[in-house]
Short mmCIF file of C-alpha atoms and ligand atoms in Angstrom, two decimals:
data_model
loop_
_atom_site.label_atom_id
_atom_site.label_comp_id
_atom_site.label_asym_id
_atom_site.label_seq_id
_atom_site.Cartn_x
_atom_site.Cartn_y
_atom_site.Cartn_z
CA UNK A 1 0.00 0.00 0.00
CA UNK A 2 1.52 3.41 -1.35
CA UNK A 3 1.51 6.23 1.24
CA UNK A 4 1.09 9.88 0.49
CA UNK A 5 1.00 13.05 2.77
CA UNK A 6 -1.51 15.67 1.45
CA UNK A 7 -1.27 19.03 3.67
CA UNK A 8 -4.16 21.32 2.97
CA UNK A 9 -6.22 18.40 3.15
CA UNK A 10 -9.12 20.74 4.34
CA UNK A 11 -9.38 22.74 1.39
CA UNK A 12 -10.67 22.49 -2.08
CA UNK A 13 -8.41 20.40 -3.88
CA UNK A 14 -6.99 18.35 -0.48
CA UNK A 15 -10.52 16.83 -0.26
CA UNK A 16 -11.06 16.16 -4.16
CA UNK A 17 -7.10 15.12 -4.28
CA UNK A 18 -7.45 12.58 -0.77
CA UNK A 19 -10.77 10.70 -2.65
CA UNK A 20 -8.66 9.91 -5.78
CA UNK A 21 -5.65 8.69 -3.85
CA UNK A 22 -8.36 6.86 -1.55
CA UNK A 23 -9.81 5.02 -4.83
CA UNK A 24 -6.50 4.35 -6.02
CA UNK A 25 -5.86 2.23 -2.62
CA UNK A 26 -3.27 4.55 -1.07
CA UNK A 27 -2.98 5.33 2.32
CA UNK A 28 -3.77 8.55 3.06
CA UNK A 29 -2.41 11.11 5.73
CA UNK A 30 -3.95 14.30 5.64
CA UNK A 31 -2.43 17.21 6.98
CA UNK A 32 -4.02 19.71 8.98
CA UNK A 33 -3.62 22.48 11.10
CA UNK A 34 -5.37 23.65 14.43
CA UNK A 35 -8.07 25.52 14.42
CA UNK A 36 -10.87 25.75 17.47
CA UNK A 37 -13.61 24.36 15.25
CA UNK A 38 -13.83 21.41 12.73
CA UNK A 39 -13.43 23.02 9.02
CA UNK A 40 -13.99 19.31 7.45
CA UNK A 41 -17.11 19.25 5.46
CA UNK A 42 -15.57 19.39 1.49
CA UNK A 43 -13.96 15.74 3.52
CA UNK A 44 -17.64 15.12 4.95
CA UNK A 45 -19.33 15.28 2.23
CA UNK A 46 -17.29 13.11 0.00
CA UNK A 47 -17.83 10.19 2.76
CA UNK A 48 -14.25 10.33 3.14
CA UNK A 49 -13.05 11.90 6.62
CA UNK A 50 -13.06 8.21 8.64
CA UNK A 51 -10.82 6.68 5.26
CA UNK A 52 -7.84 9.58 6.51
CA UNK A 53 -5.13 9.60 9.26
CA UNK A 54 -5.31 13.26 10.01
CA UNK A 55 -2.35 14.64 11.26
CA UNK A 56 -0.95 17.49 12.51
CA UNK A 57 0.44 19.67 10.08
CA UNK A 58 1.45 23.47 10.25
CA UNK A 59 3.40 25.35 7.33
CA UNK A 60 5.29 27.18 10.50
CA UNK A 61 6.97 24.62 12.84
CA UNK A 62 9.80 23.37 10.86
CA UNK A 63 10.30 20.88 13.74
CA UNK A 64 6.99 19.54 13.11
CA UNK A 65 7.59 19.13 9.47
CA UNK A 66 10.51 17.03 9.91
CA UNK A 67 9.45 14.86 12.57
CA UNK A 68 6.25 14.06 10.33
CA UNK A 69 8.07 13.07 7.26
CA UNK A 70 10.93 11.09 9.54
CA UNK A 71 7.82 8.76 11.12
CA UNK A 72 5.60 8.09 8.16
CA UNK A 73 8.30 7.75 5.37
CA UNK A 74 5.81 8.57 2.77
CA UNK A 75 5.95 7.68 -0.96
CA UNK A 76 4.15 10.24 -2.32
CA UNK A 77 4.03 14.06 -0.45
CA UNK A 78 1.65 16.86 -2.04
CA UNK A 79 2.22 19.65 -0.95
CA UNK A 80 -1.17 22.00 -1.24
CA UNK A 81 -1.08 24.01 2.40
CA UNK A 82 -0.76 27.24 1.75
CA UNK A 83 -2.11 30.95 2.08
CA UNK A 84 -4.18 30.97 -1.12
CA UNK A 85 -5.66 34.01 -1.19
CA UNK A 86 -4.54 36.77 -3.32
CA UNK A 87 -6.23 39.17 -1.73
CA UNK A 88 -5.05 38.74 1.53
CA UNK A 89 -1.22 38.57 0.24
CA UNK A 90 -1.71 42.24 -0.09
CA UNK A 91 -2.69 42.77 3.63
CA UNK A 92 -0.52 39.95 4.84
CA UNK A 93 2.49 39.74 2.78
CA UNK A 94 5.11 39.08 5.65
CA UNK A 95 2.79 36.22 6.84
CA UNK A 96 2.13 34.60 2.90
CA UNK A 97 5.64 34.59 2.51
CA UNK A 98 6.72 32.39 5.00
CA UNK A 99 3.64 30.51 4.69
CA UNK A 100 3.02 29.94 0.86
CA UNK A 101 7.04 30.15 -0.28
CA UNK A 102 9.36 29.49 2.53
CA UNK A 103 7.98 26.40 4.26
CA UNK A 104 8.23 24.98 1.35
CA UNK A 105 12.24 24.13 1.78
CA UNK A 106 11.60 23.08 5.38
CA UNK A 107 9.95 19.98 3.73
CA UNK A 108 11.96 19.91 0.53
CA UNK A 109 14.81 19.98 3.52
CA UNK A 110 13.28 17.44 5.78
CA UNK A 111 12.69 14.81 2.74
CA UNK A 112 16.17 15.42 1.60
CA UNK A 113 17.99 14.63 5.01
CA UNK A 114 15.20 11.88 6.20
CA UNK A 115 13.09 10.77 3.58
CA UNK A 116 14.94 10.80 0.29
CA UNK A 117 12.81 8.21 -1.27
CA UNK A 118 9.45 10.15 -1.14
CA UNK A 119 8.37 12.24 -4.39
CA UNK A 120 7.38 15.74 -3.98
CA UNK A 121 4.81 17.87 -5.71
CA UNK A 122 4.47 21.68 -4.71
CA UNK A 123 1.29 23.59 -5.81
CA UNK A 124 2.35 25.94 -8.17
CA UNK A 125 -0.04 28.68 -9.57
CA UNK A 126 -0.62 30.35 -13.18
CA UNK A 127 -0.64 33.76 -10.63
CA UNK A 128 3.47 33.44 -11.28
CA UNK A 129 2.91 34.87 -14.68
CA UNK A 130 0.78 37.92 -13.18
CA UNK A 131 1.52 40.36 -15.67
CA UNK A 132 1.90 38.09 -19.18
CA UNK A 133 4.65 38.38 -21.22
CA UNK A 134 3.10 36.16 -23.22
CA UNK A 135 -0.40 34.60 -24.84
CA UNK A 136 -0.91 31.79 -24.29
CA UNK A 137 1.30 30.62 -20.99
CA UNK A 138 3.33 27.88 -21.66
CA UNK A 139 6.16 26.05 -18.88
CA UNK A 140 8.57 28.09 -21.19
CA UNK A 141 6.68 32.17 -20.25
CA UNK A 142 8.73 33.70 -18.34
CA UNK A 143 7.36 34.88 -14.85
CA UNK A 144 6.30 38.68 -13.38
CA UNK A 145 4.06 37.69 -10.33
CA UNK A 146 1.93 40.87 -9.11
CA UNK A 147 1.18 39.88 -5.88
CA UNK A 148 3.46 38.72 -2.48
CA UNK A 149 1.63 35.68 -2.72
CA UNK A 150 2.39 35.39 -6.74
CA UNK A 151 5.99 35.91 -5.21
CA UNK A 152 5.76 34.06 -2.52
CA UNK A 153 5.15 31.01 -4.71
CA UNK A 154 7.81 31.77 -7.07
CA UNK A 155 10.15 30.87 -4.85
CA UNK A 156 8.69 27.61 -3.53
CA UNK A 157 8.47 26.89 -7.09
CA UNK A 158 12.10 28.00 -7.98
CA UNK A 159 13.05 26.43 -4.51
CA UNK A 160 11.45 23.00 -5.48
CA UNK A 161 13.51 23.13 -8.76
CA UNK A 162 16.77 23.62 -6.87
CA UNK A 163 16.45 20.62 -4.98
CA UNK A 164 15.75 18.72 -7.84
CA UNK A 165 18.51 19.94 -9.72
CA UNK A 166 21.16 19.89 -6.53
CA UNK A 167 20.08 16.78 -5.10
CA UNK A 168 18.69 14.59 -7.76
CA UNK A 169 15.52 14.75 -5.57
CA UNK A 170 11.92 13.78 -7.09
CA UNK A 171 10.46 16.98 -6.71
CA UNK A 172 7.79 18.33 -9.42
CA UNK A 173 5.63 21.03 -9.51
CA UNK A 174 2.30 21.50 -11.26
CA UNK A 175 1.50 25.29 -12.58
CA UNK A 176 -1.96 25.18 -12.15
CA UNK A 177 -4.47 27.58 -13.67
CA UNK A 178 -7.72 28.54 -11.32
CA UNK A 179 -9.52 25.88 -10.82
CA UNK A 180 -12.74 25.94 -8.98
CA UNK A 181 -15.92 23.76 -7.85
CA UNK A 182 -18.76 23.73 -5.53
CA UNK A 183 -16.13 22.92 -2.87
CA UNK A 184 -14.22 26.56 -3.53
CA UNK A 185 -13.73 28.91 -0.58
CA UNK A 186 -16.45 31.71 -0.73
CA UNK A 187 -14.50 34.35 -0.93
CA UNK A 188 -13.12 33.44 -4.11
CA UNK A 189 -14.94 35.29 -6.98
CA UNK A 190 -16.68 32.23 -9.06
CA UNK A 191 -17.79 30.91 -5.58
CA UNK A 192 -18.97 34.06 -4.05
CA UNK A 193 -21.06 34.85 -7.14
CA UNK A 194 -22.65 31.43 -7.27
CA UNK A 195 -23.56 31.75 -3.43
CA UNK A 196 -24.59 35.07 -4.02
CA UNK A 197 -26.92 34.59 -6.77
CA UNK A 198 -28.33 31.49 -5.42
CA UNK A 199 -29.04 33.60 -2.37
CA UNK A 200 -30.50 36.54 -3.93
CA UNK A 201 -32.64 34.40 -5.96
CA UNK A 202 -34.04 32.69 -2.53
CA UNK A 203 -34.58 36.03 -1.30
CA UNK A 204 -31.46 35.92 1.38
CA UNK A 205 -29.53 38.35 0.50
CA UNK A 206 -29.98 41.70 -1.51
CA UNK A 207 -27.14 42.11 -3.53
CA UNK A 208 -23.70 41.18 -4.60
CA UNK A 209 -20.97 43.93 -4.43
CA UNK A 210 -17.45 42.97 -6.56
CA UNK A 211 -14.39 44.41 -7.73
CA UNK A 212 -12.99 44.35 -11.27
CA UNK A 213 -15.40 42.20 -13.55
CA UNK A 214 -13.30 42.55 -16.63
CA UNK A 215 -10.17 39.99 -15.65
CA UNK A 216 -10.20 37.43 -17.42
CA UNK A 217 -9.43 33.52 -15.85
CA UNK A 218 -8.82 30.24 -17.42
CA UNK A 219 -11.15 28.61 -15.29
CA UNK A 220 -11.31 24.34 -14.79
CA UNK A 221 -13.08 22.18 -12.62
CA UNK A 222 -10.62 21.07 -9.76
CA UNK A 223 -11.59 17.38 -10.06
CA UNK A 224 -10.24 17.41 -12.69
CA UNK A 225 -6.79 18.88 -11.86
CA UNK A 226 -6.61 17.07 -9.21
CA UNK A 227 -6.42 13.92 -11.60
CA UNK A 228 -3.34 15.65 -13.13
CA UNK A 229 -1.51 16.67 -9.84
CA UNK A 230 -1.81 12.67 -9.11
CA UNK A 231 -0.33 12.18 -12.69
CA UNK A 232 2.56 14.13 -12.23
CA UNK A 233 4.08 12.16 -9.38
CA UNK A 234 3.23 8.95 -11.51
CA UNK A 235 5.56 10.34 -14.88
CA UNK A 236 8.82 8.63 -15.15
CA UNK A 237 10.57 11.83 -14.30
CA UNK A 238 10.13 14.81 -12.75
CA UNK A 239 9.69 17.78 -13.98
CA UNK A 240 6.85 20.96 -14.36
CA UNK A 241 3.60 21.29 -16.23
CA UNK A 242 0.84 23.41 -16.73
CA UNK A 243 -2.95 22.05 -16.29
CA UNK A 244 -5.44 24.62 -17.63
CA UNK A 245 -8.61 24.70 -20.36
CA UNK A 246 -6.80 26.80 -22.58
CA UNK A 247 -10.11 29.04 -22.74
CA UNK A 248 -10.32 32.22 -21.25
CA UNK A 249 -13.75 34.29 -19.74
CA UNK A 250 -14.11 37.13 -17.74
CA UNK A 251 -15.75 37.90 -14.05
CA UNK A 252 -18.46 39.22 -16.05
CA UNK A 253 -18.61 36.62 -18.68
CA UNK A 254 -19.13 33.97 -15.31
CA UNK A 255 -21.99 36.24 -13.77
CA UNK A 256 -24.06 35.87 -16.67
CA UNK A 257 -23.46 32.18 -17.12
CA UNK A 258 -24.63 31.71 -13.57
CA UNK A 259 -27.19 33.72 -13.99
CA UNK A 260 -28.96 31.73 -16.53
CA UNK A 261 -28.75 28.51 -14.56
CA UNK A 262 -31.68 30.82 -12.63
CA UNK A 263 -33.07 31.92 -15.67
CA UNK A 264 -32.11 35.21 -14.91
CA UNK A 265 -30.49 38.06 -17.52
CA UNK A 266 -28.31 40.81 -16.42
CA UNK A 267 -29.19 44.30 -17.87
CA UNK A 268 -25.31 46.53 -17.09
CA UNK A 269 -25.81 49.80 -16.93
CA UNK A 270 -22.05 51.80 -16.50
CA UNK A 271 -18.74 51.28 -16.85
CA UNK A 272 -15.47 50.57 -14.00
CA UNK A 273 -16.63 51.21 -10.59
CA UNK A 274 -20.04 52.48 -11.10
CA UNK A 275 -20.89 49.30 -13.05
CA UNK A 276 -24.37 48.15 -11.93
CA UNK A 277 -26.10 44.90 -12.78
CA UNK A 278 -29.92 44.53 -13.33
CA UNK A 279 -32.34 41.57 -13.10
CA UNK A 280 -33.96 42.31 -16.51
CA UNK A 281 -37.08 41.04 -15.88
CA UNK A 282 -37.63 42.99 -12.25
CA UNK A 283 -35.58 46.02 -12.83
CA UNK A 284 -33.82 45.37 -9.42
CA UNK A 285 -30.38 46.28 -8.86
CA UNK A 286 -28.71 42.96 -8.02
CA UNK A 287 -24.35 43.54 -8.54
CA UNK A 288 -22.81 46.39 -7.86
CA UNK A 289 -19.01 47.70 -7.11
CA UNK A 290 -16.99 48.65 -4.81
CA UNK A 291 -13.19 49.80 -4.53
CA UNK A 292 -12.69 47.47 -1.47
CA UNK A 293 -12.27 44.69 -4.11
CA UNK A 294 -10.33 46.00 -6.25
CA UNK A 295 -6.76 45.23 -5.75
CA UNK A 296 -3.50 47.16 -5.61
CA UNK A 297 -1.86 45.19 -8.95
CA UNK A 298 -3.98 43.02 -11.19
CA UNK A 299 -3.93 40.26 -13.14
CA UNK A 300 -6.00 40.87 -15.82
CA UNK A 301 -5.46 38.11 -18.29
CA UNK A 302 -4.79 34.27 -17.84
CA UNK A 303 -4.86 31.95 -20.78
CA UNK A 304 -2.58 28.52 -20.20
CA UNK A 305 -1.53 26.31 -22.90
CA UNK A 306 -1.43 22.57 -21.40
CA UNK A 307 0.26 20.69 -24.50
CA UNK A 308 2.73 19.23 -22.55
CA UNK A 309 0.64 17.58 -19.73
CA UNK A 310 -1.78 16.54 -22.47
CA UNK A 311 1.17 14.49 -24.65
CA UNK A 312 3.08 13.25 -21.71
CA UNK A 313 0.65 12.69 -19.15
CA UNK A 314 -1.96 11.74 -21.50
CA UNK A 315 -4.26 14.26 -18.99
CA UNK A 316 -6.88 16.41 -20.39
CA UNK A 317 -9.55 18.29 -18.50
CA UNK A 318 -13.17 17.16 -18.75
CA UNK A 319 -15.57 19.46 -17.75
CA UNK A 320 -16.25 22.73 -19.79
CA UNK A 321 -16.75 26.24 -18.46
CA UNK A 322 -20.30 25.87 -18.76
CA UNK A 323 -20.53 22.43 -16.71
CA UNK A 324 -18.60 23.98 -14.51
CA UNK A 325 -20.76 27.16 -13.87
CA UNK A 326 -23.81 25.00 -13.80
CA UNK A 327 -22.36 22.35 -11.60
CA UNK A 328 -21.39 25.17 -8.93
CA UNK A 329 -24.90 26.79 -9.36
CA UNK A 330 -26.70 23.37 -9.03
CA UNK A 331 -24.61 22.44 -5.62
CA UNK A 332 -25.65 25.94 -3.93
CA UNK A 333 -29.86 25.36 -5.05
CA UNK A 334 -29.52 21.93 -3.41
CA UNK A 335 -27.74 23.24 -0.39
CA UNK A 336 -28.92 26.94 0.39
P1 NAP B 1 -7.65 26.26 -0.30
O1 NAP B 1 -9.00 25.65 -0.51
O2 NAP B 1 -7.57 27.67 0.13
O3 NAP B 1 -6.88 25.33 0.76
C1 NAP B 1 -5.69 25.77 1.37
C2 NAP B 1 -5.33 24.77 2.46
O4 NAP B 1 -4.11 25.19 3.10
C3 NAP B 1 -6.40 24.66 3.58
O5 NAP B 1 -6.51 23.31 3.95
C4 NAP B 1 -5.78 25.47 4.71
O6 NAP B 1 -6.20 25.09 5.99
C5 NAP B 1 -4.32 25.11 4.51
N1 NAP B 1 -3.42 26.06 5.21
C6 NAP B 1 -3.42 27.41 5.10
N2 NAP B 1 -2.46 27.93 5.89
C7 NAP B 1 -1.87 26.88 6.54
C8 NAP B 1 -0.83 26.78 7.51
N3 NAP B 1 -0.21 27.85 7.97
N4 NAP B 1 -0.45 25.54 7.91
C9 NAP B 1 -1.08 24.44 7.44
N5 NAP B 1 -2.10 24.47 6.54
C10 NAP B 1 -2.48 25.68 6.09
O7 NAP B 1 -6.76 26.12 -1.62
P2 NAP B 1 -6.98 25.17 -2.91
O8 NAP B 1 -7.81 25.89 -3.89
O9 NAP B 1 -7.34 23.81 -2.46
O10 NAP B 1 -5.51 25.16 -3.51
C11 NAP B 1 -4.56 24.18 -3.12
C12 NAP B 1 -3.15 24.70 -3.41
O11 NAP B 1 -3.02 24.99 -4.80
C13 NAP B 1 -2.80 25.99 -2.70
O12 NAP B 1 -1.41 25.92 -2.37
C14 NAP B 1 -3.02 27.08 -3.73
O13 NAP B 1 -2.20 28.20 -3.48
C15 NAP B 1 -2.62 26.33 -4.99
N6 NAP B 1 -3.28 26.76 -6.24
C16 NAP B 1 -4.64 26.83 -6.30
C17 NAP B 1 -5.26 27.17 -7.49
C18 NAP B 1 -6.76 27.24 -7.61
O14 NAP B 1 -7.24 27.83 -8.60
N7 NAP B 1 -7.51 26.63 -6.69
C19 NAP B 1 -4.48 27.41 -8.63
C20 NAP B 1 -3.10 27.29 -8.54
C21 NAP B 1 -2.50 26.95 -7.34
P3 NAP B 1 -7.49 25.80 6.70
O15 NAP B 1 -8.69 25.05 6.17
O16 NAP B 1 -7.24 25.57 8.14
O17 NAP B 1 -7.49 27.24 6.29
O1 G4F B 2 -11.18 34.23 -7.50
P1 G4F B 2 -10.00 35.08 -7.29
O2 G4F B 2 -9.78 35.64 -5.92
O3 G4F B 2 -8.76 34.23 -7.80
P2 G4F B 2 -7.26 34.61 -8.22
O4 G4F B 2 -6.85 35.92 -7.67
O5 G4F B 2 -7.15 34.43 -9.69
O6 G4F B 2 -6.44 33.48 -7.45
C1 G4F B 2 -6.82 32.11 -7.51
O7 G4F B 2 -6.23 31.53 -8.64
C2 G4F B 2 -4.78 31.46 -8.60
C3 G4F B 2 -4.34 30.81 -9.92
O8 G4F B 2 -4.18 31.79 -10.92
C4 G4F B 2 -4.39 30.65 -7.39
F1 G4F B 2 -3.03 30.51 -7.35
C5 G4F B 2 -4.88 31.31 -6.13
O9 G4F B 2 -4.56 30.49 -5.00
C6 G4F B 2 -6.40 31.43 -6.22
O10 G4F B 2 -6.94 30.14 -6.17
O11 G4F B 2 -10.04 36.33 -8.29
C7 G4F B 2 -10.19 36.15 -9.69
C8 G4F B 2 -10.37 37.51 -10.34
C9 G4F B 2 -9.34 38.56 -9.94
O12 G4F B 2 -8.92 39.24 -11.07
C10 G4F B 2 -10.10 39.50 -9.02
O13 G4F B 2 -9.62 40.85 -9.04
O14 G4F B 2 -11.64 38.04 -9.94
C11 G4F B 2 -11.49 39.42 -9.63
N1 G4F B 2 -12.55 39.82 -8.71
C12 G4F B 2 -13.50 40.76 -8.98
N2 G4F B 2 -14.29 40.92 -7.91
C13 G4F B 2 -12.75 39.38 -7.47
C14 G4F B 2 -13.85 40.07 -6.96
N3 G4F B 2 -12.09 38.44 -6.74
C15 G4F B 2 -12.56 38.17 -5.50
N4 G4F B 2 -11.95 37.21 -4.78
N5 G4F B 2 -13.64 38.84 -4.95
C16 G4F B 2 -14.31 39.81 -5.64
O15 G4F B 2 -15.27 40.39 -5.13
#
């Protein structure tokens, strides 16, 4: 029985990531940090949270690191723990630093010096390329990250490349362009729109208030990403790739997708901040914008090109931008 560490094993793609390794007969150690209240449920609700050894994992405590990867000896170690919020790298930038680039070498270190056998896969992020030097993004783009966490994962991704390359390590890392689902944190745009709209069309809430609708994502379904992140350990060597759609839609473009999963049409009336967003049919105001959201460097245009993961992993992504609007849209009506 293969064994494999996932850290971040409470968010988004830790729970879709743990049920394919699960299914695939590994053993699974999921790593988690302490918080005072249970933050389980993506886990819960794929009947999965009894079939994982949770353990206790924080991004911080290089001491803890080390001692985890000395006693389990895993095969596999995926490393998607981090502070993934872009936003918050703004207001937090010492703190994203240390926790979404520089912990990264205390377990590169730690499988180096007591676990040289175990592959290693860092979550890289499309978020490196930040302001595009080119269009499409391919492994070969060179990088201009526009925010400390864009930064901050530059080096764990440059870091993870150095140990590969000084110490003949396994170490890969997958570039990974958004990908979202109904198991996304809600402060994320695609998921706060869904929730929002699926609210506002229950009559909870009144309106939805964003930031810059005109940036443009390459958005996937993180099911199937996380198929790829397991197929880049499994390649005969390591190495980086990109897993994206290679299509590209805007915040707005996504509003009005979801929208018509509640057959609902947006009228826009304005342009930048005083954008406003009408139900057609009612005349009520139902998105507006505010500054707040906006943030202090965008990125305003993501398009990967996934060639190489499609030829040597043989991985392609399944589910379109439409399934994947109505998908998230159909999981909020059954659970609002
Ligand atoms: P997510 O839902 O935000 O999950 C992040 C996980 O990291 C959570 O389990 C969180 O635990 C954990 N974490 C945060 N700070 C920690 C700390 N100090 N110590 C230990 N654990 C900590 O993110 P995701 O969407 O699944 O993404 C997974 C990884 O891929 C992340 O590294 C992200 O940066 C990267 N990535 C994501 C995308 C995307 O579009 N989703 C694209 C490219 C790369 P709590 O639940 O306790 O907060
Ligand atoms: O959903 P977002 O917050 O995702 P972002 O910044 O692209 O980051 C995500 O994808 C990265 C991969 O490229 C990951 F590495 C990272 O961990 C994360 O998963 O914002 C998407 C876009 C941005 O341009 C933002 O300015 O939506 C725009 N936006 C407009 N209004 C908003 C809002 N974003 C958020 N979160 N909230 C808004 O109200």
């Amino acid at each position: 029985m293969k064994k494999a560490i996932v850290t971040g094993i409470s968010g988004q793609d830790g729970a879709y990531l743990a049920k394919i390794l699960l299914d695939k007969g590994y053993k699974v150690y999921g790593g988690l940090r302490r918080t005072s209240t249970s933050n389980l449920w993506r886990l819960d609700r794929l009947g999965i949270t009894n079939d994982i050894e949770l353990i206790s994992f924080e991004l911080l405590e290089q001491s803890n690191i080390f001692k985890m990867i000395q006693k389990i000896q895993p095969d596999e170690f995926y490393n998607l723990a981090a502070q993934s919020f872009v936003g918050v790298s703004f207001e937090q930038p010492m703190y994203t630093a240390h926790a979404s680039g520089l912990s990264v070498l205390s377990i590169l270190d730690a499988i180096k010096s007591v676990s040289p056998h175990t592959k290693f896969y860092q979550a890289s992020t499309s978020e490196m390329f930040g302001k595009v030097h080119e269009v499409p993004q391919k492994e070969t783009t060179p990088f201009h990250p526009r925010s400390p966490y864009g930064v901050a994962k530059l080096y764990a991704h440059w870091i993870t490349k150095n140990y590969r390359e000084s110490y003949d390590m396994f170490a890969s890392s997958g570039i990974l362009f958004n990908h979202e689902s109904p198991f996304r944190g809600e402060e994320f745009v695609t998921r706060k729109i869904t929730n929002s709209l699926v609210k506002i069309h229950k009559g909870q809430q009144e309106k939805l208030t964003l930031g810059n609708l005109d940036a443009k994502r390459d958005w996937g379904f993180a099911g199937d990403y996380c198929q790829g992140i397991h197929k880049i350990l499994q390649h005969n060597i390591a190495d980086d790739f990109i897993l994206s759609t290679g299509k590209t839609h805007s915040v707005r473009d996504f509003i009005e997708k979801a929208c018509l999963v509640i057959d609902t049409e947006v009228r826009w009336e304005g342009t930048g901040v005083e954008t406003k967003g009408f139900n057609s049919k009612t005349n009520k105001l139902i998105i507006d914008i505010s500054e707040d959201f906006y943030r202090p460097c965008e990125v305003d245009h993501l398009l990967g090109d996934s060639t190489k993961a499609r030829e040597e992993l043989n991985w392609t992504p399944e589910v379109s931008f439409e399934g994947l609007v109505t998908m998230m849209m159909e999981e909020e009506l059954k659970y609002l």
